[in-house]
mmCIF file of C-alpha atoms in Angstrom:
data_model
loop_
_atom_site.group_PDB
_atom_site.id
_atom_site.type_symbol
_atom_site.label_atom_id
_atom_site.label_comp_id
_atom_site.label_asym_id
_atom_site.label_seq_id
_atom_site.Cartn_x
_atom_site.Cartn_y
_atom_site.Cartn_z
ATOM 1 C CA ALA A 1 163.742 114.545 87.254
ATOM 2 C CA GLN A 2 167.036 112.784 86.825
ATOM 3 C CA SER A 3 167.672 109.034 86.084
ATOM 4 C CA VAL A 4 170.344 106.336 85.735
ATOM 5 C CA THR A 5 170.671 103.570 83.265
ATOM 6 C CA GLN A 6 173.046 100.339 83.942
ATOM 7 C CA LEU A 7 172.848 98.758 80.781
ATOM 8 C CA ASP A 8 174.417 95.637 81.978
ATOM 9 C CA SER A 9 172.747 93.542 84.766
ATOM 10 C CA GLN A 10 175.559 91.110 85.054
ATOM 11 C CA VAL A 11 179.342 91.311 83.892
ATOM 12 C CA PRO A 12 181.552 88.014 84.063
ATOM 13 C CA VAL A 13 185.098 88.780 83.956
ATOM 14 C CA PHE A 14 188.297 86.495 84.305
ATOM 15 C CA GLU A 15 190.547 87.203 87.460
ATOM 16 C CA GLU A 16 193.420 89.843 86.529
ATOM 17 C CA ALA A 17 191.515 90.997 83.432
ATOM 18 C CA PRO A 18 190.223 94.486 83.019
ATOM 19 C CA VAL A 19 186.598 95.690 83.505
ATOM 20 C CA GLU A 20 184.439 98.256 82.572
ATOM 21 C CA LEU A 21 180.881 98.745 84.138
ATOM 22 C CA ARG A 22 178.649 101.220 82.358
ATOM 23 C CA CYS A 23 176.514 104.140 83.758
ATOM 24 C CA ASN A 24 174.677 106.627 81.610
ATOM 25 C CA TYR A 25 172.475 109.294 83.305
ATOM 26 C CA SER A 26 169.781 111.633 82.341
ATOM 27 C CA SER A 27 169.114 115.339 83.777
ATOM 28 C CA SER A 28 168.324 118.650 82.557
ATOM 29 C CA VAL A 29 170.718 120.215 85.042
ATOM 30 C CA SER A 30 174.063 119.687 86.423
ATOM 31 C CA VAL A 31 174.297 116.590 88.518
ATOM 32 C CA TYR A 32 176.711 114.828 90.908
ATOM 33 C CA LEU A 33 177.708 111.251 90.197
ATOM 34 C CA PHE A 34 178.386 108.128 92.466
ATOM 35 C CA TRP A 35 179.368 104.581 92.062
ATOM 36 C CA TYR A 36 178.781 102.311 95.494
ATOM 37 C CA VAL A 37 179.270 98.770 95.643
ATOM 38 C CA GLN A 38 177.444 96.126 97.700
ATOM 39 C CA TYR A 39 179.335 92.950 98.857
ATOM 40 C CA PRO A 40 176.756 90.009 99.755
ATOM 41 C CA ASN A 41 174.982 90.521 102.935
ATOM 42 C CA GLN A 42 176.279 94.019 103.314
ATOM 43 C CA GLY A 43 174.911 97.547 102.927
ATOM 44 C CA LEU A 44 176.354 99.846 100.173
ATOM 45 C CA GLN A 45 179.605 101.382 100.263
ATOM 46 C CA LEU A 46 180.767 104.295 98.424
ATOM 47 C CA LEU A 47 183.730 103.616 95.926
ATOM 48 C CA LEU A 48 183.910 107.157 94.259
ATOM 49 C CA LYS A 49 182.091 110.262 93.413
ATOM 50 C CA TYR A 50 182.369 112.969 90.911
ATOM 51 C CA LEU A 51 181.209 116.436 92.292
ATOM 52 C CA SER A 52 183.440 118.832 90.379
ATOM 53 C CA GLY A 53 186.774 119.464 88.803
ATOM 54 C CA SER A 54 188.717 116.728 86.995
ATOM 55 C CA THR A 55 186.605 114.258 84.908
ATOM 56 C CA LEU A 56 188.775 111.480 85.936
ATOM 57 C CA VAL A 57 187.837 110.253 89.533
ATOM 58 C CA LYS A 58 189.865 107.949 91.516
ATOM 59 C CA GLY A 59 188.109 105.701 94.205
ATOM 60 C CA ILE A 60 189.251 102.998 96.576
ATOM 61 C CA ASN A 61 190.286 99.401 95.713
ATOM 62 C CA GLY A 62 192.159 100.691 92.643
ATOM 63 C CA PHE A 63 188.555 101.551 90.651
ATOM 64 C CA GLU A 64 188.308 104.930 88.620
ATOM 65 C CA ALA A 65 185.548 106.397 86.806
ATOM 66 C CA GLU A 66 185.387 109.131 84.146
ATOM 67 C CA PHE A 67 182.843 111.534 83.991
ATOM 68 C CA ASN A 68 181.766 112.351 80.098
ATOM 69 C CA LYS A 69 179.170 115.292 80.063
ATOM 70 C CA SER A 70 178.633 115.075 76.304
ATOM 71 C CA GLN A 71 178.025 111.410 76.438
ATOM 72 C CA THR A 72 176.086 111.812 80.064
ATOM 73 C CA SER A 73 177.981 108.631 81.084
ATOM 74 C CA PHE A 74 180.060 107.825 84.152
ATOM 75 C CA HIS A 75 181.415 104.445 83.317
ATOM 76 C CA LEU A 76 183.613 102.544 85.947
ATOM 77 C CA ARG A 77 186.862 101.004 85.214
ATOM 78 C CA LYS A 78 189.559 98.776 87.075
ATOM 79 C CA PRO A 79 192.624 97.488 84.822
ATOM 80 C CA SER A 80 192.819 94.270 86.738
ATOM 81 C CA VAL A 81 190.091 92.768 88.714
ATOM 82 C CA HIS A 82 190.605 90.572 91.875
ATOM 83 C CA ILE A 83 187.923 87.644 93.131
ATOM 84 C CA SER A 84 187.237 90.148 95.966
ATOM 85 C CA ASP A 85 185.623 92.493 93.393
ATOM 86 C CA THR A 86 182.594 90.039 93.111
ATOM 87 C CA ALA A 87 179.855 92.328 94.374
ATOM 88 C CA GLU A 88 177.183 94.483 92.782
ATOM 89 C CA TYR A 89 177.840 97.975 91.853
ATOM 90 C CA PHE A 90 175.370 100.818 91.471
ATOM 91 C CA CYS A 91 175.750 104.012 89.875
ATOM 92 C CA ALA A 92 173.856 106.800 91.238
ATOM 93 C CA VAL A 93 172.922 110.661 90.546
ATOM 94 C CA THR A 94 171.874 113.753 92.349
ATOM 95 C CA ILE A 95 171.381 117.448 91.358
ATOM 96 C CA SER A 96 174.274 119.677 92.153
ATOM 97 C CA GLY A 97 173.967 122.747 94.206
ATOM 98 C CA ALA A 98 170.197 122.480 95.341
ATOM 99 C CA GLY A 99 171.073 120.693 98.691
ATOM 100 C CA SER A 100 168.615 117.751 97.821
ATOM 101 C CA TYR A 101 168.457 114.561 99.714
ATOM 102 C CA GLN A 102 167.273 112.624 96.594
ATOM 103 C CA LEU A 103 169.763 110.423 95.197
ATOM 104 C CA THR A 104 168.493 107.942 92.287
ATOM 105 C CA PHE A 105 169.931 104.509 91.893
ATOM 106 C CA GLY A 106 170.519 102.589 89.010
ATOM 107 C CA LYS A 107 169.306 98.881 88.829
ATOM 108 C CA GLY A 108 172.875 97.573 89.594
ATOM 109 C CA THR A 109 175.714 95.428 87.664
ATOM 110 C CA LYS A 110 176.652 92.115 89.233
ATOM 111 C CA LEU A 111 180.408 91.565 88.529
ATOM 112 C CA SER A 112 181.422 88.086 89.023
ATOM 113 C CA VAL A 113 185.110 87.462 88.642
ATOM 114 C CA ILE A 114 185.907 83.926 87.653
ATOM 115 C CA PRO A 115 189.227 82.318 89.129
ATOM 116 C CA GLU B 1 180.527 99.644 117.939
ATOM 117 C CA THR B 2 181.218 101.748 114.938
ATOM 118 C CA GLY B 3 179.147 102.755 111.703
ATOM 119 C CA VAL B 4 175.535 102.337 110.957
ATOM 120 C CA THR B 5 173.923 99.128 112.591
ATOM 121 C CA GLN B 6 170.490 97.780 111.980
ATOM 122 C CA THR B 7 168.215 95.279 113.738
ATOM 123 C CA PRO B 8 166.922 92.884 113.279
ATOM 124 C CA ARG B 9 168.819 91.557 110.510
ATOM 125 C CA HIS B 10 165.806 89.158 109.439
ATOM 126 C CA LEU B 11 162.270 89.658 109.938
ATOM 127 C CA VAL B 12 159.145 87.355 109.301
ATOM 128 C CA MET B 13 155.687 88.978 109.767
ATOM 129 C CA GLY B 14 152.464 88.506 109.022
ATOM 130 C CA MET B 15 150.060 90.930 107.074
ATOM 131 C CA THR B 16 148.337 91.901 110.461
ATOM 132 C CA ASN B 17 151.511 92.229 112.561
ATOM 133 C CA LYS B 18 153.105 95.388 113.680
ATOM 134 C CA LYS B 19 156.857 95.373 114.241
ATOM 135 C CA SER B 20 159.517 97.976 114.095
ATOM 136 C CA LEU B 21 163.194 98.232 112.139
ATOM 137 C CA LYS B 22 165.725 100.078 114.139
ATOM 138 C CA CYS B 23 168.719 101.856 112.851
ATOM 139 C CA GLU B 24 171.568 103.384 115.032
ATOM 140 C CA GLN B 25 174.620 105.464 113.767
ATOM 141 C CA HIS B 26 177.716 106.221 115.724
ATOM 142 C CA LEU B 27 179.395 108.507 112.975
ATOM 143 C CA GLY B 28 178.097 111.690 114.544
ATOM 144 C CA HIS B 29 176.069 112.620 111.295
ATOM 145 C CA ASN B 30 172.789 114.631 111.046
ATOM 146 C CA ALA B 31 170.947 113.148 108.266
ATOM 147 C CA MET B 32 169.377 109.358 108.290
ATOM 148 C CA TYR B 33 167.783 107.659 105.248
ATOM 149 C CA TRP B 34 165.606 104.676 104.862
ATOM 150 C CA TYR B 35 165.741 102.668 101.394
ATOM 151 C CA LYS B 36 163.923 99.748 100.106
ATOM 152 C CA GLN B 37 166.096 97.201 97.805
ATOM 153 C CA SER B 38 163.930 94.773 95.916
ATOM 154 C CA ALA B 39 164.975 92.517 93.508
ATOM 155 C CA LYS B 40 165.435 93.576 90.118
ATOM 156 C CA LYS B 41 164.631 97.190 91.013
ATOM 157 C CA PRO B 42 166.722 100.383 91.763
ATOM 158 C CA LEU B 43 166.932 101.367 95.570
ATOM 159 C CA GLU B 44 164.186 103.311 96.276
ATOM 160 C CA LEU B 45 164.600 106.156 98.758
ATOM 161 C CA MET B 46 161.637 106.191 101.273
ATOM 162 C CA PHE B 47 162.445 108.681 104.216
ATOM 163 C CA VAL B 48 164.962 111.124 105.077
ATOM 164 C CA TYR B 49 165.562 112.990 108.254
ATOM 165 C CA SER B 50 167.643 115.848 108.748
ATOM 166 C CA LEU B 51 168.355 117.205 112.263
ATOM 167 C CA GLU B 52 165.398 114.974 113.377
ATOM 168 C CA GLU B 53 163.040 116.646 110.931
ATOM 169 C CA ARG B 54 161.809 114.875 108.108
ATOM 170 C CA VAL B 55 162.896 116.316 104.786
ATOM 171 C CA GLU B 56 162.009 113.885 102.119
ATOM 172 C CA ASN B 57 159.095 111.689 102.023
ATOM 173 C CA ASN B 58 158.773 109.710 98.593
ATOM 174 C CA SER B 59 155.130 108.862 98.498
ATOM 175 C CA VAL B 60 155.409 105.982 100.909
ATOM 176 C CA PRO B 61 152.334 104.076 101.985
ATOM 177 C CA SER B 62 150.970 104.940 105.440
ATOM 178 C CA ARG B 63 151.870 101.387 106.367
ATOM 179 C CA PHE B 64 155.437 102.565 106.663
ATOM 180 C CA SER B 65 155.808 105.096 109.546
ATOM 181 C CA PRO B 66 159.330 106.755 110.461
ATOM 182 C CA GLU B 67 160.458 108.055 113.787
ATOM 183 C CA CYS B 68 163.665 109.840 114.179
ATOM 184 C CA PRO B 69 163.864 110.510 118.309
ATOM 185 C CA ASN B 70 167.494 111.893 118.004
ATOM 186 C CA SER B 71 170.297 112.327 115.223
ATOM 187 C CA SER B 72 171.565 108.801 116.071
ATOM 188 C CA HIS B 73 168.665 106.722 115.978
ATOM 189 C CA LEU B 74 166.114 106.150 113.243
ATOM 190 C CA PHE B 75 162.845 103.518 113.178
ATOM 191 C CA LEU B 76 160.661 102.239 110.577
ATOM 192 C CA HIS B 77 157.434 101.144 111.965
ATOM 193 C CA LEU B 78 155.307 98.433 110.135
ATOM 194 C CA HIS B 79 151.867 97.812 110.213
ATOM 195 C CA THR B 80 149.185 95.725 107.841
ATOM 196 C CA LEU B 81 152.072 95.119 105.464
ATOM 197 C CA GLN B 82 151.443 93.497 101.963
ATOM 198 C CA PRO B 83 153.408 90.544 100.411
ATOM 199 C CA GLU B 84 155.002 93.127 97.844
ATOM 200 C CA ASP B 85 156.621 95.062 100.820
ATOM 201 C CA SER B 86 159.180 91.901 101.451
ATOM 202 C CA ALA B 87 162.380 93.484 100.385
ATOM 203 C CA LEU B 88 165.677 94.568 102.185
ATOM 204 C CA TYR B 89 165.566 97.614 103.939
ATOM 205 C CA LEU B 90 168.683 99.502 104.377
ATOM 206 C CA CYS B 91 169.168 102.480 106.511
ATOM 207 C CA ALA B 92 171.884 104.994 106.038
ATOM 208 C CA SER B 93 173.391 108.302 107.383
ATOM 209 C CA SER B 94 175.295 111.080 106.221
ATOM 210 C CA SER B 95 176.703 114.623 107.315
ATOM 211 C CA GLY B 96 173.522 116.260 106.304
ATOM 212 C CA GLN B 97 174.231 118.896 103.843
ATOM 213 C CA GLY B 98 172.519 116.928 101.007
ATOM 214 C CA ALA B 99 172.934 114.104 98.687
ATOM 215 C CA GLN B 100 176.374 115.079 97.590
ATOM 216 C CA GLU B 101 177.848 113.668 100.893
ATOM 217 C CA THR B 102 178.889 110.090 101.337
ATOM 218 C CA GLN B 103 176.049 107.920 102.650
ATOM 219 C CA TYR B 104 177.181 105.342 105.014
ATOM 220 C CA PHE B 105 175.132 101.974 104.805
ATOM 221 C CA GLY B 106 173.883 99.608 107.359
ATOM 222 C CA PRO B 107 173.614 95.912 106.371
ATOM 223 C CA GLY B 108 170.077 96.172 106.308
ATOM 224 C CA THR B 109 167.043 94.273 107.589
ATOM 225 C CA ARG B 110 165.765 91.501 105.283
ATOM 226 C CA LEU B 111 161.751 91.596 105.701
ATOM 227 C CA LEU B 112 159.421 88.714 104.624
ATOM 228 C CA VAL B 113 155.860 89.364 104.797
ATOM 229 C CA LEU B 114 153.378 86.294 104.729
#
């Protein structure tokens, strides 16, 4: 079975500073990887996903993530954050190619952008 | 109305009550999901329906009973719940070809069991 670890439960960062949210996964087979964002009192929204191809994936709102197979990581980055990026971010993984509906989430990282 | 909607947004119930959560998607998707989101725990997948058939059931207690009458509607029937069932219940939908497809989430129902 696959698992996801988000080491940082909370990340405070000043406005316009860069940020990296860390995600490591564990799986014995190939995986697809995702980052979802949850704004207060809302459901989750997809930021980006890696299925295959280029290991650098660009998403919405200026976010990007890099798939590193050797380090089993999929860290999320943004070069300059805005107040509106304050939210909780979830990394998720599923087994590739199997048609599985099982999406395994990490515990989430709360990003707080400080003015 | 677009996207995924959930009603009610908030629900308080006693342990002997019976209630139902409703989810509706307006995206033409074929798969629908129920998740449980508790504080300090990862999102837990509860049930998945694809083309109105249940394809995933992650060892959820029988006091939770899903129903999918058509591809646009999903219900979660609740009875004799426990206080530890208090959580945010999220519904999602996708095009129905597996978890690699983007899931679109509703805003959730905040449930409190007294």
